Structures are given as structure tokens and as C-alpha cells.
């Protein structure tokens, strides 16, 4: 699939995606590098904040991986944070992903996602309304968002602030009549406020990847939350290791806090540090900043 | 009549023997002429000396008097030549016997009244003179204690010029001042801050303990108000006791800088924390007359930089060479000199501009902003930091938990001292003093790891994306942790702890990718 060559598809072309035709202000044509989303297969837009929390990143990964495994195409804006993470995970887990850009397809923005800009050509493609050489400018991103929602069958908002670009995508999606799902969060968490208010306004709460699949009409056995995590994995761990694991959360916790945890009263400090390293090497725990540990999405399956 | 008196000139820490020669000849007009590559303050000394002599009861004969400071090719600066020149004059006048004067050295400044005033750099001067085989050194009374710390040389403190002349003529006895460094060091000392005053922060305290035990450079990261500075200020209280040699080494530097306190010696390991507006020159030392900078003032102690990213790039970059070579070379137009600079580097910083990353409920710094903040510290500097630890915000619960006894600095110091002893024994006969000094070539010999440990390292190396440099730092640090447990072998727990303390890596600051 996919060549590095960019092609232009006008709205009158037979290849022009049907989904883009039936929206308010349809694009006159699009520039494509790689492939276009397969209209036969459902696609989900996973979107959210750029400056996401560790929790948001884990959730984006988890949903993206599970949906990719179910064969769903992941569409997003290649941005920092939730967007890029979801797309990277989709590609890594062998799924398909499509990036809709607010600049020319030759421009790698943001830099830190340079890796997926390359890989996505073999696992999907890049789509833009703008010709080669168009610089990334803030004013173009809201317009780009209407294409993200148009190409998707439903929109999954992972983390969003009260006022954000994500909200613009959502309003486009509502205008286009798409289903909206939002990952609920804590009420005081500014990064979850956007999601929670979407749910209050009628968006479906995304409690697990299955809830997204249900909206798409795909049914699987549901209900895997942190409590019923990954039995196989847990069985391999010693009781001390399990205790440490249960002290952790998706929000980063400092080493100090972990050592002082009542549940780990009987475990020596050096053991805790050793176990944390082991859990990191197993991929269950991740360190962010310095000595702040949090659970990864791996724990969810 | 001709006379010659020995004195010492200092350039930075380097001493040179200088002779103050005076010739009084009968021919020509009466004049007092001073030559010998003199700096401004030494030229001025002519007037001081003339007046001081008159006020001390000596009459300068109305003859042609020439004073020369030899060798004439090194620049003479400072006020320490007043006394030797004056004594040389008195001797040339025939008022002091010549015999025995060859084994005496002296230095001091004169006031117009004839009093001898204290000067900087007495300790290195006296030590140099002793090494050159001098038997006695006459110093200002104010510097007698500092000078007395040098052994195997009689140090005589004089209050005024007349007293010095009387002493040299044999008319007055002055007891040499002596200071037992060992006794002074044995006196118990009070430290300003003690670790028992810090509630909680076990991980941070432990990190500092490991750093101090192996003299590893340490970086403390944490949100504002988490007690980073307070913890760093406690570092001196757990540093191993000073040895006599170390005490003299530090005191020499402080003597040159004129920073010795009333006790005459530096009896505690120094803790220097320059403000972040400090210039590169103030850190490194220098000036037309080279003075030691902060890196030398913290020799054998701690150099603590609070708010590390706020320091100018130039100031931080200047630290690299002394951190590597344990001394600093300063080159100026007047010549170059070297100061020792073997310090434990400690620094504190916030994880981002606002200080709360990765707590996204409070930190809204964007990833590029966080990265930019970190990148204010250059990679080569980061590469020289073995340990980085987190300071956690203290919550109310911790503050309230009064019942739990916190460990005192003395207890921690006990463990540190043990670990230092172990290192001393292990590195006997080598140049290495602490684990932090281990070069890559030494690691194989001193930090052997078993198969299980090798496996853990290999896995960590690939999964955590460690660099080769980080790998070596981890080994060094694991060696210290093993020493703290009195263990010959490095086991997986030691390695895990060392890995947890590994230095920051910008690539993985945002978690794995």
C-alpha cells in the first residue's frame, strides 16, 4: 500500500471519498500521500489534548490498540499528545491509521512525531486540503478538524480541556451527525472537564473499547476495568510485586508516596525500588519525569 | 651596608621565594628608591614604610637607599612586602644582627603607626617556606593561628614593627604559636541544619546519602516548596569528617581568598551556594590578581546550585573542566595559575517552568516548553551527574506526623563514614578516592557483576533506552550502594536502586514512547 508520491484528488474525481462530499463546506479537493481510508471498514477518530496527562496517554493507547485489533481504522490529526499517541499505537499494533493535516503533506509538524509521519505511509496515509509547502498555521487547524470528523464514523474524545480544539472537532461532528464518545474523568481534573461536560451534553461515555465498538454495531464481551485486570499477568507476579502494582495508578505517583504507602508497610525500600524496576521492564509501569511512576495501558489487557 | 630578607610572593596558590634587598650607600643624593617589577600597591608601600619606621623610633639615614625585590622578573603585588622591606632597611642600618636571618622568612603589612596588619595567604606562604627548609616565619599577630597550623616551622606573630626588630635582635622572646589541627577537628561541631528537621522525604534523603557516600554529583528535582534547598543545606551535616590534610588544603584556599574566619582554619567542609545570577568568572575564579572562585571555595565540600536552569549557560559550561580535572586553570594576561576544585556538585531544579510537571491538573506547560526548560542544562553537564532524585511535595499529613522519629544527620553520617572507609581500603595505593572517581577502565575491576545482574542491566539498557554513559554511571552508583550495605558484590537490588537514580534523559522525560 501507499507510495511516497503525493496526488491530488478533486471533488469530482471518482476516488474522492464519499464521506467528504456530504458535509457542510466540503473541500474542493484533497492532497493524499499514501492511501485513503477504506470506506468499507469503520473508522474512529481518536482525538484529545496536546498536553495530555499520563492517564490520557495510556487510555489513548489502550483504545487505539484494541480498536486496531478489531480492524477499525484510526483517524486523527497527527498532533502531539493524544492524536499522535493513538496513531502511533495503531501503526505499532498492525492497524491502519490516517492523518489529516493542517499543512502540506510534505511538512512534518510536530517534529516529535517524525517517526509516525514516515511509518504511516505503509499503514494508511496522510490527507490534507492544502498543497505542498503550506506552513502549519493555527487558523488552518479548525478547518482540518471538519475533515477528521467527516472521515470517521464516530469520534472518541480521550482528554480535553473546557475550551479546546477538540471541542471544535466535536461541533463539526455534531453538525455532520456523527456519534460522539468521551472518556470520563475526575471532576476536578482540568483535562477531563471537556470530556465530562460532553457526556453531560449527551455524548456516550467510553468506558472501554467495547463501548466504542457497540456504537459501531460490533459486539464483543465487555467489561475489563482495572479491577479485573489481566489475570495471566498478575499470576506471574509475586505477592510483593502485586502489592506494589496495586499501589500504583494511571496518574504518576512519586517514589516517596509509594514508599510511604500503608499497603507497603512491610516491604523494604530497596525491594520496592527493585520491584518497580522489574515492573518497568515488564512494561506494566512507566517512569515519567524523575521517579514518578504510573501504570501503563498494558495492565488493561 | 647591604641586607637581604626572605619573603614569599603568591600568585594564586603558587608561592615563590622573594628576597627584599636593601643597600645603603654613602654617595649621591639622599633618596629611597624601590625597584623590582612592583605593582601599584607595592610602590606605594615606600611611603608607608618610611612613616612606619619613623613612628617606631627608627631614623632613616639621609643617604642613598635602594630597595630591590628579587627576582625582578615576577610581578610583586599585595601588601605583604611591607614588613620584610622595613626589616631589611633596619638591618641595613645595622640594627639587627646578620646571623640566623637567612633561615627566617616574613610577611606582613604595615600601618603608618608601625603596627603589623594581617594579610591574606599566610598559610600557603608558611607551608611553602617550611618546604623550602626555613626554620621560622614571622607573620602578623592577626594571622598567627592560621600560620601555626603548619607543622615543623616556628611561626611568630608580631604586633608591630618595633617588636619584630626586638625579636630579631634577640632582645625579646616571642613564643611560637602552635595550633593542633587534629585537636581542633576533634571538637564536636554544630551544624546549621540537620536531616531530622526534614519530615518524610525518605527517598530524597536516601539519594543524598548515596551521593555523599561515593561523592557522586547529584541533581534534586521537584516542585517549588518541596524542600529541595532545605535538603541540600543539610548535606554538610552528613559529609565525612575532615582529615588534617584536607583541612589544611581547604584553609590554604580560604587564606588566599582572605575568607578565613576568626578560628584561623576551615574546620568544616565548605558548602557554597552562589546565587543564579553569578558570573562565570565568579564561579571559576580569576581577576587580575587571581582569586579562587566558587568552584575552589567549595573544594572538598559541596557546590550547590539552586534553580540550575536559571544559571547562565556560560556559568554552567565553565563547571565542566573542574568537574573533570578536579582543579581549575585560570589564564590571565599576568600569567596563569591553578586552583584545586574537587567538590561534590549538587543542584536543584523544577521539572518545568511552572514546577508541577507531570501533574497535569496543575501544570499546563506544553511539551516543547518542558523540553526547552530542560535544555537549558547542556548534555555534557548532565553527563557528569551520577544521581538524580525527586523531592516530593509535603502534604499536611506528613507535617502532622510528629510521633515518627526522623533519622538524625549523625546516624546517616555514621553510614556514610563506613562507606567512605570501605572505599579508602579498596582504593589504597591508587589515585582513586571515591567511587565517583572510577574511570571506565576501572569499572571492570572494581564493579564486577554476576550473570543475573548482567542480565538485568542488559534488559534495562534496551527497555529503558539507557545510553552507554548512563550505564557506566549506574555501575559506579551501584558500587556505592553496595558499599553502604557493606556488600562486596553488587546485587540486583543495588543495581535497581542505581537505575532509579540515573541521571535525567531528555528523550525519556515524557515517559516512554
mmCIF file of C-alpha atoms in Angstrom, chain A residues 50-54 57 61 80-81 84-85 88 92 111-113 115 159 161 188-191 252-260 262 269-271 273-275 277-278 280-283 285-294 296 298, chain B residues 199-204 206 221 223 357-368 371 388-392 397-398 401 456 459-461 463-464 485 492-505 508-513:
data_model
loop_
_atom_site.group_PDB
_atom_site.id
_atom_site.type_symbol
_atom_site.label_atom_id
_atom_site.label_comp_id
_atom_site.label_asym_id
_atom_site.label_seq_id
_atom_site.Cartn_x
_atom_site.Cartn_y
_atom_site.Cartn_z
ATOM 1 C CA UNK A 50 -1.866 18.044 23.120
ATOM 2 C CA UNK A 51 -0.583 18.364 26.669
ATOM 3 C CA UNK A 52 -2.183 15.158 27.820
ATOM 4 C CA UNK A 53 -1.702 13.533 31.188
ATOM 5 C CA UNK A 54 -0.047 10.165 31.656
ATOM 6 C CA UNK A 57 -1.771 8.801 27.014
ATOM 7 C CA UNK A 61 -3.003 3.808 23.600
ATOM 8 C CA UNK A 80 1.290 15.968 19.930
ATOM 9 C CA UNK A 81 -0.333 14.188 22.827
ATOM 10 C CA UNK A 84 -0.104 11.162 17.749
ATOM 11 C CA UNK A 85 -0.100 8.573 20.532
ATOM 12 C CA UNK A 88 1.474 5.554 16.705
ATOM 13 C CA UNK A 92 2.584 -0.436 16.021
ATOM 14 C CA UNK A 111 8.759 17.337 14.898
ATOM 15 C CA UNK A 112 8.462 14.848 17.722
ATOM 16 C CA UNK A 113 6.068 12.783 15.643
ATOM 17 C CA UNK A 115 8.575 8.690 13.261
ATOM 18 C CA UNK A 159 -8.925 14.116 27.150
ATOM 19 C CA UNK A 161 -9.953 20.967 28.401
ATOM 20 C CA UNK A 188 -11.592 18.353 39.284
ATOM 21 C CA UNK A 189 -9.151 17.359 36.585
ATOM 22 C CA UNK A 190 -8.964 20.228 34.053
ATOM 23 C CA UNK A 191 -8.031 17.768 31.314
ATOM 24 C CA UNK A 252 2.008 9.380 38.190
ATOM 25 C CA UNK A 253 2.961 8.742 41.804
ATOM 26 C CA UNK A 254 6.260 9.752 43.318
ATOM 27 C CA UNK A 255 8.658 7.217 44.787
ATOM 28 C CA UNK A 256 8.245 8.882 48.166
ATOM 29 C CA UNK A 257 4.499 8.369 48.082
ATOM 30 C CA UNK A 258 4.896 4.734 47.073
ATOM 31 C CA UNK A 259 7.397 4.004 49.836
ATOM 32 C CA UNK A 260 5.105 5.604 52.401
ATOM 33 C CA UNK A 262 0.416 1.862 54.075
ATOM 34 C CA UNK A 269 12.548 0.340 50.408
ATOM 35 C CA UNK A 270 15.199 -1.393 48.336
ATOM 36 C CA UNK A 271 12.721 -4.155 47.493
ATOM 37 C CA UNK A 273 12.704 0.053 44.095
ATOM 38 C CA UNK A 274 13.760 -3.313 42.727
ATOM 39 C CA UNK A 275 10.165 -4.314 42.061
ATOM 40 C CA UNK A 277 12.290 -1.645 38.006
ATOM 41 C CA UNK A 278 11.041 -5.148 37.286
ATOM 42 C CA UNK A 280 9.063 -1.233 34.298
ATOM 43 C CA UNK A 281 10.970 -3.873 32.417
ATOM 44 C CA UNK A 282 7.763 -5.869 32.073
ATOM 45 C CA UNK A 283 6.197 -2.768 30.565
ATOM 46 C CA UNK A 285 4.850 0.566 34.785
ATOM 47 C CA UNK A 286 6.348 3.637 33.220
ATOM 48 C CA UNK A 287 8.503 6.370 34.695
ATOM 49 C CA UNK A 288 7.767 9.939 33.767
ATOM 50 C CA UNK A 289 9.885 12.913 34.765
ATOM 51 C CA UNK A 290 12.065 11.737 37.605
ATOM 52 C CA UNK A 291 10.921 8.928 39.892
ATOM 53 C CA UNK A 292 7.244 9.375 39.125
ATOM 54 C CA UNK A 293 5.698 6.040 38.293
ATOM 55 C CA UNK A 294 2.379 5.180 36.728
ATOM 56 C CA UNK A 296 0.666 1.690 31.576
ATOM 57 C CA UNK A 298 -0.596 -2.904 29.214
ATOM 58 C CA UNK B 199 9.759 15.420 57.703
ATOM 59 C CA UNK B 200 9.364 12.469 55.377
ATOM 60 C CA UNK B 201 11.309 12.715 52.102
ATOM 61 C CA UNK B 202 12.830 9.289 52.663
ATOM 62 C CA UNK B 203 13.648 8.773 49.005
ATOM 63 C CA UNK B 204 15.329 12.147 48.740
ATOM 64 C CA UNK B 206 18.458 8.266 50.743
ATOM 65 C CA UNK B 221 14.234 17.698 41.031
ATOM 66 C CA UNK B 223 8.090 21.210 42.536
ATOM 67 C CA UNK B 357 5.118 18.595 35.610
ATOM 68 C CA UNK B 358 3.962 15.795 35.203
ATOM 69 C CA UNK B 359 0.941 16.690 37.360
ATOM 70 C CA UNK B 360 -1.300 17.776 34.518
ATOM 71 C CA UNK B 361 -4.013 19.088 36.810
ATOM 72 C CA UNK B 362 -1.663 21.901 37.774
ATOM 73 C CA UNK B 363 0.926 22.060 35.015
ATOM 74 C CA UNK B 364 -0.153 23.329 31.644
ATOM 75 C CA UNK B 365 3.333 23.671 30.179
ATOM 76 C CA UNK B 366 3.398 22.271 26.675
ATOM 77 C CA UNK B 367 5.848 19.530 25.857
ATOM 78 C CA UNK B 368 8.121 21.867 23.873
ATOM 79 C CA UNK B 371 11.811 20.375 26.809
ATOM 80 C CA UNK B 388 19.102 12.494 40.234
ATOM 81 C CA UNK B 389 16.357 12.265 42.820
ATOM 82 C CA UNK B 390 12.900 13.608 43.221
ATOM 83 C CA UNK B 391 11.788 15.859 46.031
ATOM 84 C CA UNK B 392 8.145 15.284 46.689
ATOM 85 C CA UNK B 397 -0.352 14.510 56.789
ATOM 86 C CA UNK B 398 3.423 14.266 56.688
ATOM 87 C CA UNK B 401 3.076 13.043 61.787
ATOM 88 C CA UNK B 456 19.122 -7.115 34.460
ATOM 89 C CA UNK B 459 17.301 -5.673 29.843
ATOM 90 C CA UNK B 460 17.231 -2.226 31.423
ATOM 91 C CA UNK B 461 19.640 -0.990 28.794
ATOM 92 C CA UNK B 463 13.924 -1.333 27.584
ATOM 93 C CA UNK B 464 14.714 1.950 29.306
ATOM 94 C CA UNK B 485 25.259 -2.274 52.640
ATOM 95 C CA UNK B 492 20.267 -6.754 41.602
ATOM 96 C CA UNK B 493 18.716 -4.640 44.366
ATOM 97 C CA UNK B 494 21.746 -2.358 44.330
ATOM 98 C CA UNK B 495 21.533 -2.079 40.572
ATOM 99 C CA UNK B 496 17.795 -1.388 40.653
ATOM 100 C CA UNK B 497 18.343 1.453 43.085
ATOM 101 C CA UNK B 498 21.161 2.864 40.973
ATOM 102 C CA UNK B 499 18.939 2.669 37.903
ATOM 103 C CA UNK B 500 16.185 4.521 39.753
ATOM 104 C CA UNK B 501 18.678 7.306 40.475
ATOM 105 C CA UNK B 502 20.017 7.503 36.936
ATOM 106 C CA UNK B 503 20.500 10.940 35.538
ATOM 107 C CA UNK B 504 17.775 12.687 33.631
ATOM 108 C CA UNK B 505 17.429 11.861 29.997
ATOM 109 C CA UNK B 508 12.511 9.963 28.070
ATOM 110 C CA UNK B 509 11.372 12.842 30.223
ATOM 111 C CA UNK B 510 7.852 12.464 28.921
ATOM 112 C CA UNK B 511 7.691 8.782 29.596
ATOM 113 C CA UNK B 512 8.404 6.067 27.089
ATOM 114 C CA UNK B 513 7.313 6.423 23.517
#
